[in-house]
């Protein structure tokens, strides 16, 4: 199926070449609907030049037609009705076309697959990581489907042997009844006259001897048949275990890992359709073999013959029960995880699914699923099978749901749509651990039976770790806990242990994935960005990425200890950058207009070699979720001296008043975006259009931004009133010391030159004071801005 998935992505001439492979001889719809089956068959194992191989080709043709017919039978609804007719028609068409020459079908499909693989390889370049990964995936799928084909043949073989055994045993019983009849006749001779007895007895004794000899031989033969059948079942179960391990312990665990990484913004984990089809094939094969073993046991009970077969059958029955138990309990999974940062009194949803529910007819008596929130300690006890006495760590409303069967998709699932965490019971915290570091999990559990109550299962599954918050202000730190857990959790861990420290490159990968996801951008963090972050995280000045390759970062450094000289952690600063970019700067980041991860000193070094009016945008070092403009200009206080200025950082509050693009437009002293692009070339498409003319005598005011000492005449082309916001600028002196954000002195008077009261100036002062009052006192008057 992997090849077909890639083939559908072909474009242009490659797509036309692929489409031309199909027609009346082999419809493209057959390739589409049977893609997984087709790619799983051993077409290359058939030698087209050897007529003796025709039986293999005939088996492949019969299998193809059977798969088409099965696919057709499962179509329901209005759309399914037409597809059902079409697939049935294709089955008949292929049978009539290739029934007398099945090798031609193999030749046709081999050509199609070879050409598709070549086209895909040329399009994706098989040397690329993507091409290599897809080739590997295709090979893995082929191995899995090949193993299923072997299991099908093994199961068919034991079915034939079982029927032969049953037939021989039935004949044995008939002969045994004949021996009993002869014995009865011999016994009745005692009532006959001696002459008659002597006449008939030799014949009956001869018959009895012949039958008993046959019975003795046949009993040994039956015993051998039984032992041979049991040995074949042992081999089948060994292959079943191996195949189940590949699917459950490799493929399903990898899907769960992808689901966990998707919680950090990684690629979607992918659908469950292929996994479900594999699990259903496992269930079907297991159940067929279980039924065969039970029939063999019934034959043994019907005709007990002394020997080791009884113990062998008991062992087989125990093994097959273990295999099906592992399959059922492992395929009860969470398709849609609950939110990992869970706020109390807030509605949330989740979906659980039983991948083998349809195949095992669990939906005939739909089970109910219950959701409970439990602590990390309770989860540990649960996995150790310790008695938790149905304890929970909180109350969830609407926490019961009946599983529903969807016939069109053959899925059995329970959709919890309106759950709400009413209250949470916290445990005693360890050391410096905060409430946003405490992990919980949602336990989903159910009970159902299969095979007419033959087997009863209690199934349980745990969600990914959940951090419970009661206020939005805790979201930032809770997200850090989830990010660290999702990124660095190891398979099969004890809930919910994670390493306390990780290599810096590992953390870089995690935060880069998170950043691209949050900002919804293909532009991730560059190597220069990551060096900047390393400098911030480790208080280092090295610009060499290699210096950080083997450095480790602890959880405390990530989100427990404040950065030097700051009152926030590394994660809190980084999360603030993501939030600001996501809400207000997404387009500019995608355009490459924001350098962002540059400190004040680096900005100065970059700008001093550029013409006056060159500016860049960088994230503030001193304020969470702040971005500042740095530009080079003449020093107004010293002729001939150039210096770099830094505007007081903008935050979300500022951009809710006026956008970044409009603010840059307002500042006429900003001319070129670093290194040398005209600012209008970069930002003009985001400028707010000029206001319309006055209507009904009213003039609508317009807000503009100014920076004192850099304000220049800027006539309003619209002729409308403008309201100006001033914004403090701080120079970056050559001494490279941090500079305080300063405001120029206010106007000395609100009177005009004639001594009259000036309303406009007074309104400007009032707005200025109002703007000051909106800003945090500490950051404006007591803290350094950078």
XYZ file of C-alpha atoms in Angstrom:
786
model
C 0.000 0.000 0.000
C 2.959 2.292 0.637
C 3.776 2.381 -3.100
C 0.182 3.239 -3.996
C 0.104 6.047 -1.411
C 3.194 7.562 -3.026
C 1.947 6.896 -6.577
C -1.129 9.006 -5.872
C 1.159 11.974 -5.149
C 2.740 11.878 -8.626
C 2.254 14.910 -10.825
C 2.585 15.938 -14.449
C 4.062 13.449 -16.904
C 4.760 10.895 -14.162
C 1.068 10.886 -13.250
C 0.062 10.373 -16.894
C 2.523 7.481 -17.204
C 1.058 5.888 -14.094
C -2.532 6.299 -15.314
C -1.669 4.750 -18.684
C -0.792 1.475 -16.924
C -4.483 0.787 -16.306
C -7.437 0.000 -18.511
C -9.797 -2.834 -19.397
C -7.007 -5.378 -18.774
C -6.653 -4.164 -15.181
C -8.908 -1.350 -13.876
C -7.330 1.333 -11.697
C -10.201 0.910 -9.209
C -8.993 -2.635 -8.461
C -5.509 -1.276 -7.775
C -6.966 1.360 -5.445
C -9.324 -0.774 -3.377
C -6.997 -3.793 -3.127
C -3.721 -1.847 -2.856
C -2.685 -3.414 0.448
C -3.445 -6.959 -0.707
C -1.767 -6.497 -4.105
C 1.468 -5.136 -2.597
C 1.521 -7.954 -0.068
C 1.629 -10.813 -2.599
C 4.779 -12.561 -3.822
C 4.421 -11.791 -7.541
C 8.179 -12.096 -8.071
C 8.079 -15.668 -6.777
C 6.240 -16.737 -9.946
C 8.533 -17.665 -12.864
C 6.679 -16.448 -15.948
C 8.791 -18.625 -18.271
C 7.937 -21.833 -16.452
C 4.510 -23.310 -17.351
C 4.719 -25.425 -14.207
C 4.269 -22.208 -12.182
C 0.756 -21.727 -13.528
C -0.786 -23.213 -10.385
C 0.809 -20.378 -8.342
C -0.560 -17.815 -10.745
C -4.007 -19.452 -10.588
C -3.949 -19.228 -6.796
C -3.078 -15.521 -6.997
C -5.906 -14.941 -9.496
C -8.396 -16.772 -7.265
C -7.190 -14.758 -4.276
C -7.589 -11.478 -6.186
C -11.131 -12.332 -7.244
C -12.033 -13.449 -3.708
C -10.701 -10.189 -2.246
C -12.724 -8.186 -4.782
C -15.890 -10.109 -3.946
C -15.294 -9.639 -0.202
C -14.759 -5.916 -0.744
C -17.959 -5.704 -2.745
C -19.993 -7.517 -0.084
C -18.963 -5.011 2.613
C -20.249 -1.977 0.700
C -23.407 -0.423 2.184
C -25.460 2.713 1.688
C -26.210 4.635 -1.508
C -22.566 5.176 -2.489
C -21.700 1.631 -1.505
C -24.425 0.201 -3.755
C -22.819 1.502 -6.963
C -19.350 0.485 -5.817
C -20.638 -2.982 -4.932
C -21.944 -3.453 -8.482
C -18.737 -2.086 -10.020
C -16.396 -4.286 -7.964
C -18.519 -7.361 -8.679
C -18.314 -6.565 -12.386
C -14.521 -6.238 -12.203
C -14.264 -9.608 -10.427
C -16.180 -11.309 -13.235
C -14.216 -9.413 -15.900
C -10.821 -10.422 -14.486
C -11.931 -14.035 -14.093
C -13.071 -14.288 -17.703
C -9.925 -12.506 -18.954
C -7.278 -14.462 -17.053
C -8.887 -17.752 -16.024
C -7.230 -19.616 -18.907
C -3.963 -17.651 -18.740
C -3.321 -16.690 -15.099
C 0.398 -16.127 -15.814
C -0.602 -13.106 -17.901
C -2.265 -11.549 -14.849
C 0.985 -11.968 -12.912
C 2.930 -10.450 -15.820
C 0.527 -7.485 -15.927
C 0.655 -6.758 -12.195
C 4.453 -7.176 -12.013
C 4.793 -4.612 -14.801
C 2.428 -2.208 -13.030
C 4.221 -2.474 -9.685
C 7.672 -2.176 -11.233
C 6.695 0.929 -13.210
C 4.999 2.572 -10.224
C 8.054 1.975 -8.058
C 10.311 3.454 -10.733
C 8.122 6.547 -11.144
C 7.928 7.078 -7.394
C 11.673 6.566 -7.008
C 12.403 9.104 -9.725
C 9.955 11.594 -8.225
C 11.078 11.361 -4.606
C 14.746 10.489 -5.237
C 15.276 7.244 -3.371
C 18.452 8.636 -1.777
C 16.414 11.192 0.165
C 15.331 10.387 3.741
C 11.682 10.361 2.626
C 12.359 7.944 -0.217
C 14.391 5.654 2.019
C 11.703 5.712 4.697
C 8.934 4.889 2.225
C 10.991 2.044 0.691
C 11.569 0.663 4.171
C 7.872 0.977 5.007
C 6.882 -0.787 1.785
C 9.292 -3.628 2.560
C 7.930 -3.940 6.101
C 4.330 -4.039 4.877
C 5.284 -6.684 2.354
C 6.844 -8.827 5.082
C 3.733 -8.525 7.248
C 1.421 -9.450 4.388
C 3.700 -12.324 3.405
C 3.484 -13.670 6.966
C -0.320 -13.440 6.795
C -0.260 -15.446 3.577
C 1.858 -18.117 5.306
C -0.575 -18.170 8.233
C -3.497 -18.547 5.843
C -1.810 -21.505 4.160
C -0.868 -23.095 7.522
C -4.429 -22.693 8.774
C -5.880 -24.153 5.587
C -3.432 -27.052 5.845
C -4.441 -27.879 9.438
C -8.104 -27.539 8.452
C -7.596 -30.158 5.740
C -5.708 -32.414 8.185
C -8.443 -32.012 10.771
C -11.110 -33.050 8.287
C -9.025 -36.062 7.278
C -8.561 -36.972 10.945
C -12.292 -36.648 11.552
C -13.087 -38.839 8.526
C -10.591 -41.532 9.616
C -11.850 -41.433 13.177
C -15.437 -41.821 12.038
C -14.410 -44.871 9.968
C -12.454 -46.194 12.963
C -15.570 -45.913 15.135
C -17.570 -47.777 12.513
C -14.989 -50.582 12.501
C -14.896 -50.527 16.272
C -18.672 -50.993 16.295
C -18.152 -53.886 13.859
C -15.671 -55.499 16.281
C -18.239 -55.147 19.062
C -20.861 -56.781 16.826
C -18.496 -59.706 16.080
C -17.767 -60.061 19.790
C -21.477 -60.136 20.497
C -21.946 -62.834 17.880
C -19.153 -64.891 19.443
C -20.787 -64.543 22.826
C -24.109 -65.691 21.418
C -22.503 -68.900 20.099
C -22.613 -70.297 23.640
C -26.346 -70.728 23.247
C -25.998 -72.761 20.022
C -25.535 -76.496 19.708
C -21.853 -77.543 19.625
C -22.031 -78.505 15.954
C -23.323 -75.095 14.900
C -20.859 -73.349 17.181
C -17.908 -75.234 15.688
C -19.143 -74.431 12.225
C -19.437 -70.638 12.762
C -16.827 -69.893 15.422
C -13.630 -70.119 13.273
C -14.992 -67.602 10.775
C -15.991 -65.122 13.495
C -12.666 -65.525 15.288
C -10.828 -64.829 12.053
C -12.943 -61.760 11.412
C -12.384 -60.541 14.954
C -8.623 -60.999 14.653
C -8.569 -59.132 11.345
C -10.663 -56.234 12.681
C -8.711 -55.967 15.930
C -5.431 -55.945 14.040
C -6.789 -53.182 11.819
C -8.070 -51.268 14.845
C -4.680 -51.527 16.537
C -2.919 -50.249 13.428
C -5.496 -47.525 12.851
C -5.373 -46.421 16.498
C -1.636 -45.849 16.115
C -2.282 -44.055 12.833
C -4.932 -41.827 14.451
C -2.569 -41.070 17.322
C 0.115 -40.088 14.817
C -2.372 -37.904 12.932
C -3.315 -36.197 16.176
C 0.316 -35.606 17.162
C 1.186 -34.337 13.670
C -1.795 -31.976 13.768
C -0.800 -30.715 17.214
C 2.771 -30.094 16.010
C 1.441 -28.153 13.018
C -0.723 -26.090 15.337
C 2.332 -25.396 17.479
C 4.167 -24.041 14.425
C 1.152 -21.955 13.450
C 0.905 -20.489 16.954
C 4.631 -19.690 16.936
C 4.201 -17.761 13.691
C 1.039 -16.144 15.081
C 2.924 -14.969 18.178
C 5.729 -13.606 16.012
C 3.317 -11.789 13.708
C 1.331 -10.448 16.653
C 4.531 -9.187 18.263
C 5.443 -7.312 15.073
C 2.005 -5.709 14.853
C 1.330 -4.976 18.534
C 4.805 -4.419 19.948
C 6.273 -2.691 16.900
C 3.642 -1.131 14.652
C 1.004 -0.289 17.282
C 3.593 0.986 19.771
C 5.112 3.143 17.024
C 1.647 4.522 16.247
C 1.194 5.376 19.930
C 4.614 7.047 19.972
C 3.675 9.089 16.905
C 0.441 10.033 18.672
C 2.458 11.214 21.667
C 4.838 13.273 19.506
C 1.834 14.717 17.672
C 0.841 16.141 21.066
C 4.005 18.253 20.800
C 3.121 19.368 17.294
C 4.757 16.493 15.395
C 3.267 15.007 12.223
C -0.169 13.379 12.615
C 0.061 9.817 13.875
C -1.809 8.544 10.813
C -4.999 6.564 10.547
C -5.691 3.224 12.139
C -7.175 1.536 9.073
C -4.088 -0.504 8.162
C -3.436 -1.447 11.787
C -7.065 -2.452 12.222
C -6.986 -4.603 9.074
C -3.894 -6.389 10.413
C -5.423 -6.865 13.854
C -8.626 -8.191 12.294
C -6.629 -10.686 10.230
C -4.866 -11.758 13.413
C -8.198 -12.141 15.213
C -9.685 -14.128 12.354
C -6.663 -16.458 12.112
C -6.458 -16.909 15.894
C -10.157 -17.708 16.130
C -9.979 -20.231 13.267
C -7.064 -22.005 14.948
C -8.818 -21.883 18.318
C -11.862 -23.530 16.814
C -9.659 -26.185 15.188
C -7.955 -26.955 18.510
C -11.360 -27.236 20.204
C -12.552 -29.636 17.471
C -9.386 -31.700 17.905
C -10.085 -31.840 21.650
C -13.656 -32.914 20.926
C -12.356 -35.727 18.684
C -9.987 -36.826 21.452
C -12.833 -36.928 23.976
C -14.993 -38.804 21.499
C -12.314 -41.452 21.061
C -9.779 -41.432 23.920
C -6.498 -43.056 22.934
C -3.776 -43.202 25.596
C -0.823 -40.959 24.847
C 0.600 -37.410 25.211
C -2.030 -35.760 23.020
C -4.180 -34.653 25.952
C -1.370 -32.580 27.475
C -0.453 -31.185 24.074
C -4.017 -30.041 23.389
C -4.275 -28.451 26.841
C -1.055 -26.562 26.159
C -2.284 -25.444 22.734
C -5.586 -24.295 24.159
C -3.822 -22.301 26.877
C -1.438 -20.736 24.350
C -4.171 -19.719 21.897
C -6.181 -18.198 24.765
C -3.147 -16.169 25.848
C -2.615 -14.976 22.281
C -6.192 -13.820 21.798
C -6.226 -12.203 25.262
C -3.101 -10.225 24.404
C -4.643 -9.170 21.090
C -7.940 -8.015 22.588
C -6.433 -6.148 25.551
C -3.730 -4.481 23.418
C -6.132 -3.283 20.724
C -8.343 -1.390 23.179
C -6.740 1.989 22.461
C -7.350 5.727 22.683
C -7.878 7.003 19.171
C -8.308 10.644 20.229
C -6.471 11.614 23.397
C -8.042 13.938 25.973
C -6.289 17.332 26.223
C -3.031 16.951 28.099
C -3.457 20.294 29.809
C -6.852 19.837 31.407
C -8.669 22.719 33.053
C -11.284 21.953 35.670
C -14.910 22.848 34.917
C -14.129 22.801 31.180
C -15.674 20.467 28.617
C -13.338 18.009 26.896
C -13.586 14.991 24.598
C -11.848 11.687 23.886
C -12.420 8.602 21.724
C -11.536 4.982 22.508
C -11.609 2.188 19.949
C -11.422 -1.599 19.907
C -9.567 -2.563 16.724
C -10.908 -6.143 16.704
C -14.430 -5.317 17.906
C -16.113 -5.796 14.537
C -14.322 -9.021 13.652
C -15.080 -10.632 17.053
C -18.724 -9.441 16.999
C -18.338 -7.518 20.249
C -20.846 -5.002 18.892
C -23.635 -7.582 19.099
C -23.792 -6.726 22.801
C -22.273 -3.204 22.888
C -20.038 -2.737 25.937
C -19.957 0.383 28.092
C -16.728 2.282 28.713
C -16.029 4.231 31.899
C -13.501 7.069 32.248
C -11.764 7.856 35.559
C -8.927 10.227 36.413
C -6.142 8.662 38.480
C -2.813 9.860 39.819
C 0.671 8.804 38.771
C 0.952 6.559 41.848
C -2.412 4.932 41.147
C -1.338 4.297 37.544
C 1.830 2.577 38.776
C -0.200 0.376 41.132
C -2.633 -0.468 38.321
C 0.140 -1.677 36.011
C 1.545 -3.806 38.846
C -1.931 -5.381 39.223
C -2.132 -4.053 42.752
C -5.589 -3.527 44.217
C -6.429 0.162 43.889
C -9.944 -0.343 45.309
C -11.463 1.626 42.429
C -9.814 4.777 43.708
C -9.834 7.941 41.629
C -8.241 11.352 41.978
C -11.214 13.414 40.943
C -14.755 13.484 39.621
C -15.468 13.456 35.883
C -18.965 14.299 34.669
C -20.443 12.354 31.716
C -17.784 9.675 32.111
C -19.776 6.676 30.789
C -20.257 5.912 27.109
C -21.544 2.936 25.098
C -19.367 1.720 22.231
C -20.992 2.121 18.829
C -20.362 0.063 15.702
C -20.024 1.974 12.419
C -20.742 -0.484 9.656
C -19.314 1.593 6.815
C -15.872 1.734 8.469
C -16.172 -1.480 10.521
C -15.050 0.412 13.618
C -16.218 -0.094 17.194
C -15.597 3.015 19.282
C -16.877 5.137 22.133
C -16.961 8.917 21.684
C -16.858 10.860 24.947
C -18.029 14.280 23.793
C -19.000 16.178 26.938
C -16.753 15.151 29.791
C -15.839 17.733 32.410
C -13.473 17.473 35.365
C -15.518 18.678 38.326
C -12.769 18.498 40.949
C -9.242 17.162 41.401
C -7.581 15.598 44.410
C -3.862 16.355 44.475
C -1.207 14.264 46.166
C 1.621 15.485 48.372
C 4.234 17.053 46.114
C 7.889 16.142 46.161
C 10.533 18.782 46.907
C 10.363 21.737 44.525
C 7.614 20.157 42.395
C 4.763 22.542 41.581
C 1.144 21.687 40.841
C 1.872 22.084 37.118
C 4.446 19.283 37.332
C 1.991 16.774 38.843
C 0.813 14.213 36.283
C -2.497 12.396 36.122
C -4.007 10.094 33.512
C -7.506 9.209 32.313
C -8.210 5.495 32.785
C -10.693 4.000 30.299
C -12.043 0.556 31.192
C -14.684 -1.839 29.908
C -15.790 -5.457 30.028
C -17.217 -7.671 27.286
C -17.365 -11.280 26.147
C -16.758 -13.033 22.829
C -17.746 -16.390 21.380
C -21.057 -16.636 23.207
C -19.550 -15.786 26.599
C -16.756 -18.317 26.067
C -14.176 -15.663 26.924
C -14.770 -12.607 29.112
C -12.324 -9.716 28.945
C -11.730 -6.766 31.253
C -9.851 -4.177 29.221
C -8.132 -1.006 30.421
C -6.059 1.671 28.779
C -4.380 4.818 30.086
C -4.276 8.177 28.358
C -1.111 10.157 27.861
C -0.140 12.095 31.012
C -2.494 14.936 31.899
C -1.640 18.067 33.890
C -4.648 19.572 35.655
C -4.941 23.341 36.015
C -7.600 25.534 37.586
C -6.616 28.855 35.969
C -5.363 29.913 32.552
C -2.235 31.439 34.112
C -1.003 27.886 34.828
C -1.215 26.832 31.188
C 2.330 27.940 30.351
C 4.050 25.788 32.980
C 1.672 22.852 32.463
C 2.530 22.858 28.749
C 6.224 22.632 29.651
C 5.569 19.480 31.698
C 3.620 17.909 28.827
C 6.225 18.888 26.237
C 9.073 17.325 28.239
C 7.073 14.143 28.895
C 5.915 13.679 25.301
C 9.362 14.316 23.889
C 11.473 12.192 26.212
C 9.231 9.382 27.487
C 10.716 5.950 26.816
C 8.637 2.941 25.646
C 7.430 0.662 28.424
C 8.309 3.130 31.177
C 6.910 3.093 34.692
C 4.239 5.833 34.770
C 5.290 8.573 34.181
C 9.032 8.569 34.555
C 11.105 10.769 32.257
C 14.814 11.614 32.301
C 15.705 14.597 34.454
C 18.205 15.802 31.863
C 18.553 15.435 28.101
C 21.097 16.339 25.462
C 20.707 19.844 24.076
C 20.193 18.592 20.446
C 17.288 16.425 21.680
C 15.648 19.429 23.297
C 16.274 21.503 20.168
C 14.371 18.959 18.093
C 11.437 19.026 20.516
C 11.128 22.817 20.744
C 11.588 23.213 16.983
C 8.673 20.834 16.337
C 6.597 22.695 18.919
C 7.481 26.079 17.454
C 6.552 25.143 13.888
C 3.292 23.626 15.076
C 2.267 26.566 17.264
C 3.205 29.192 14.680
C 1.801 26.978 11.887
C 4.866 27.576 9.768
C 7.259 25.528 7.677
C 9.977 27.940 8.740
C 11.422 26.371 11.855
C 14.338 27.371 14.031
C 17.599 27.738 12.145
C 20.984 26.657 13.474
C 21.700 30.322 14.318
C 18.405 30.509 16.240
C 19.298 27.384 18.198
C 22.761 28.757 19.028
C 21.064 31.896 20.387
C 18.780 29.730 22.522
C 21.773 27.708 23.762
C 23.529 30.927 24.744
C 20.446 31.963 26.680
C 19.940 28.540 28.290
C 23.554 28.017 29.344
C 24.601 31.677 29.844
C 27.260 31.106 27.208
C 28.846 33.420 24.644
C 30.061 30.741 22.204
C 28.757 31.006 18.639
C 29.955 27.518 17.691
C 27.093 24.965 17.478
C 29.535 22.123 18.145
C 30.183 23.470 21.627
C 26.614 22.569 22.589
C 26.347 19.097 20.966
C 27.216 17.183 24.126
C 25.777 19.599 26.659
C 22.781 18.493 28.696
C 19.858 20.518 29.972
C 18.014 19.562 33.114
C 14.327 19.953 33.773
C 15.177 22.554 36.412
C 17.098 24.629 33.877
C 14.231 24.255 31.424
C 11.344 25.402 33.587
C 12.114 25.565 37.278
C 15.051 27.926 37.700
C 14.854 31.510 36.436
C 17.340 32.701 33.836
C 20.209 34.764 35.295
C 19.057 38.280 36.099
C 15.446 37.513 35.123
C 12.300 36.486 36.948
C 11.228 33.906 34.358
C 12.498 30.525 33.128
C 13.917 29.551 29.756
C 10.637 27.873 28.746
C 8.477 30.798 29.893
C 10.516 33.143 27.693
C 10.379 30.788 24.705
C 6.652 30.145 25.140
C 6.067 33.905 25.222
C 7.845 34.215 21.872
C 5.648 31.462 20.399
C 2.444 33.024 21.689
C 3.316 36.476 20.340
C 4.348 35.089 16.952
C 1.277 32.852 16.715
C -1.164 35.647 17.512
C 0.352 38.657 15.737
C 3.521 37.938 13.767
C 2.864 34.720 11.855
C 2.948 36.273 8.364
C 6.092 38.271 9.099
C 7.885 35.204 10.490
C 6.904 33.169 7.418
C 8.130 36.001 5.162
C 11.502 35.918 6.897
C 11.053 39.522 8.027
C 11.724 38.696 11.690
C 15.228 37.650 12.679
C 13.871 37.288 16.205
C 16.537 35.308 17.997
C 19.199 38.022 18.157
C 20.459 39.760 21.301
C 21.114 43.457 21.665
C 24.866 43.198 21.096
C 24.447 41.047 17.984
C 21.888 43.509 16.612
C 24.328 46.364 17.092
C 27.159 44.509 15.368
C 24.918 43.676 12.425
C 23.445 47.147 11.975
C 26.543 49.318 12.403
C 27.843 48.245 8.991
C 24.580 49.220 7.285
C 23.207 52.576 6.070
C 21.226 54.782 8.434
C 17.582 53.752 8.648
C 18.362 50.028 8.448
C 16.418 48.110 11.091
C 15.726 44.590 12.274
C 13.146 42.872 14.464
C 14.281 40.822 17.437
C 12.580 39.236 20.419
C 13.090 41.033 23.699
C 15.498 39.418 26.150
C 13.983 41.156 29.141
C 10.257 40.821 28.603
C 8.176 37.690 28.060
C 6.368 37.856 24.724
C 8.036 41.067 23.585
C 9.546 42.119 20.255
C 11.614 45.210 19.639
C 12.866 47.192 16.654
C 16.579 47.960 16.512
C 17.808 50.523 13.963
C 20.943 52.477 13.137
C 20.816 56.286 12.955
C 22.774 59.444 13.658
C 23.220 60.427 17.297
C 21.086 63.586 17.589
C 23.262 64.781 20.446
C 26.625 64.350 18.708
C 27.109 65.243 15.078
C 28.811 62.604 12.949
C 28.301 59.781 15.409
C 26.136 56.804 14.486
C 24.521 54.483 16.991
C 21.983 51.679 17.262
C 18.663 52.384 18.943
C 16.233 49.879 20.452
C 12.544 50.588 20.709
C 10.777 49.632 23.923
C 9.410 46.086 23.333
C 5.961 45.620 21.878
C 3.693 42.989 23.407
C 0.329 41.473 22.538
C -1.417 44.446 24.158
C 0.327 46.813 21.759
C -0.573 44.805 18.682
C -4.250 44.679 19.658
C -4.146 48.489 19.276
C -2.060 48.721 16.095
C -0.349 46.044 14.029
C 3.395 45.686 13.610
C 3.241 46.519 9.901
C 1.308 49.743 10.565
C 3.697 50.746 13.349
C 6.670 50.257 11.028
C 4.852 52.290 8.374
C 4.353 55.116 10.899
C 8.071 55.385 11.674
C 9.577 57.326 8.763
C 13.117 56.939 10.043
C 12.905 53.179 9.375
C 13.893 52.721 5.729
C 15.450 49.297 5.078
C 14.768 45.926 6.657
C 18.085 44.231 7.376
C 20.086 43.593 5.319
C 18.907 45.856 2.499
C 15.213 45.443 1.624
C 12.913 48.432 1.375
C 10.442 48.290 4.256
C 7.470 48.916 1.937
C 8.546 46.005 -0.250
C 8.285 43.716 2.794
C 5.436 45.178 4.832
C 3.173 47.222 2.522
C 0.867 44.288 1.773
C -0.019 44.244 5.478
C -0.650 47.999 5.892
C -4.176 48.995 6.930
C -5.849 50.841 4.009
C -6.367 54.618 4.511
C -9.578 55.629 6.225
C -12.482 56.758 4.112
C -13.611 60.378 3.921
C -15.799 61.943 6.589
C -19.442 60.854 6.580
C -22.376 62.971 7.835
C -20.000 65.615 9.082
C -18.092 63.254 11.404
C -14.364 62.762 11.089
C -12.994 59.447 12.266
C -9.712 59.693 14.210
C -6.723 57.592 13.246
C -4.017 56.296 15.572
C -0.404 56.792 14.510
C 2.814 55.931 16.304
C 5.721 58.318 16.782
C 9.096 57.992 18.449
C 10.210 61.315 19.977
C 13.563 62.578 18.677
C 12.872 60.656 15.432
C 9.533 62.196 14.464
C 9.574 63.899 11.082
C 6.938 65.802 9.213
C 4.504 63.402 7.694
C 1.529 65.164 6.143
C -1.658 63.180 6.351
C -2.655 62.459 2.753
C -6.220 61.750 3.763
C -6.707 65.073 5.511
C -8.227 63.259 8.497
C -7.401 63.695 12.151
C -4.602 61.530 13.553
C -3.880 60.469 17.095
C -0.203 59.850 17.813
C 1.234 57.322 20.231
C 4.797 57.944 21.298
C 7.077 55.016 22.055
C 10.310 55.139 24.015
C 13.610 54.418 22.327
C 16.848 53.564 24.030
C 20.282 53.873 22.423
C 22.706 50.991 22.375
C 25.914 52.832 23.310
C 29.265 51.777 21.957
C 30.220 50.694 25.474
C 27.817 47.754 24.903
C 26.161 48.172 28.301
C 22.422 47.497 28.646
C 20.419 50.669 28.253
C 17.317 51.697 30.134
C 14.129 52.326 28.223
C 13.616 56.071 28.451
C 10.955 58.518 27.444
C 11.807 62.040 26.224
C 10.671 64.873 28.468
C 7.021 65.830 28.243
C 5.974 69.176 26.794
C 6.410 71.912 29.394
C 2.974 73.425 28.898
C -0.457 72.659 27.548
C -1.004 76.302 26.595
C -0.645 77.566 23.048
C 1.733 80.483 22.143
C -1.026 82.960 22.963
C -1.451 81.512 26.460
C -4.765 79.829 25.655
C -5.717 76.292 26.636
C -4.773 73.797 23.850
C -7.300 70.941 23.759
C -5.345 68.781 21.281
C -2.138 68.896 23.329
C -4.060 68.144 26.485
C -5.641 65.065 24.860
C -2.191 63.888 23.770
C -0.924 64.157 27.335
C -3.969 62.300 28.641
C -3.475 59.486 26.137
C 0.188 59.322 26.998
C -0.559 58.983 30.719
C -3.197 56.379 29.972
C -0.665 54.381 27.930
C 1.843 54.569 30.786
C -0.720 53.335 33.281
C -1.388 50.299 31.117
C 2.235 49.182 31.316
C 3.682 47.205 34.238
C 5.419 49.552 36.636
C 8.391 47.235 37.217
C 9.296 46.836 33.578
C 8.858 50.511 32.726
C 10.653 52.220 35.571
C 12.638 49.611 37.438
C 13.881 47.019 34.926
C 16.275 47.028 32.042
C 14.867 46.720 28.552
C 16.684 44.709 25.968
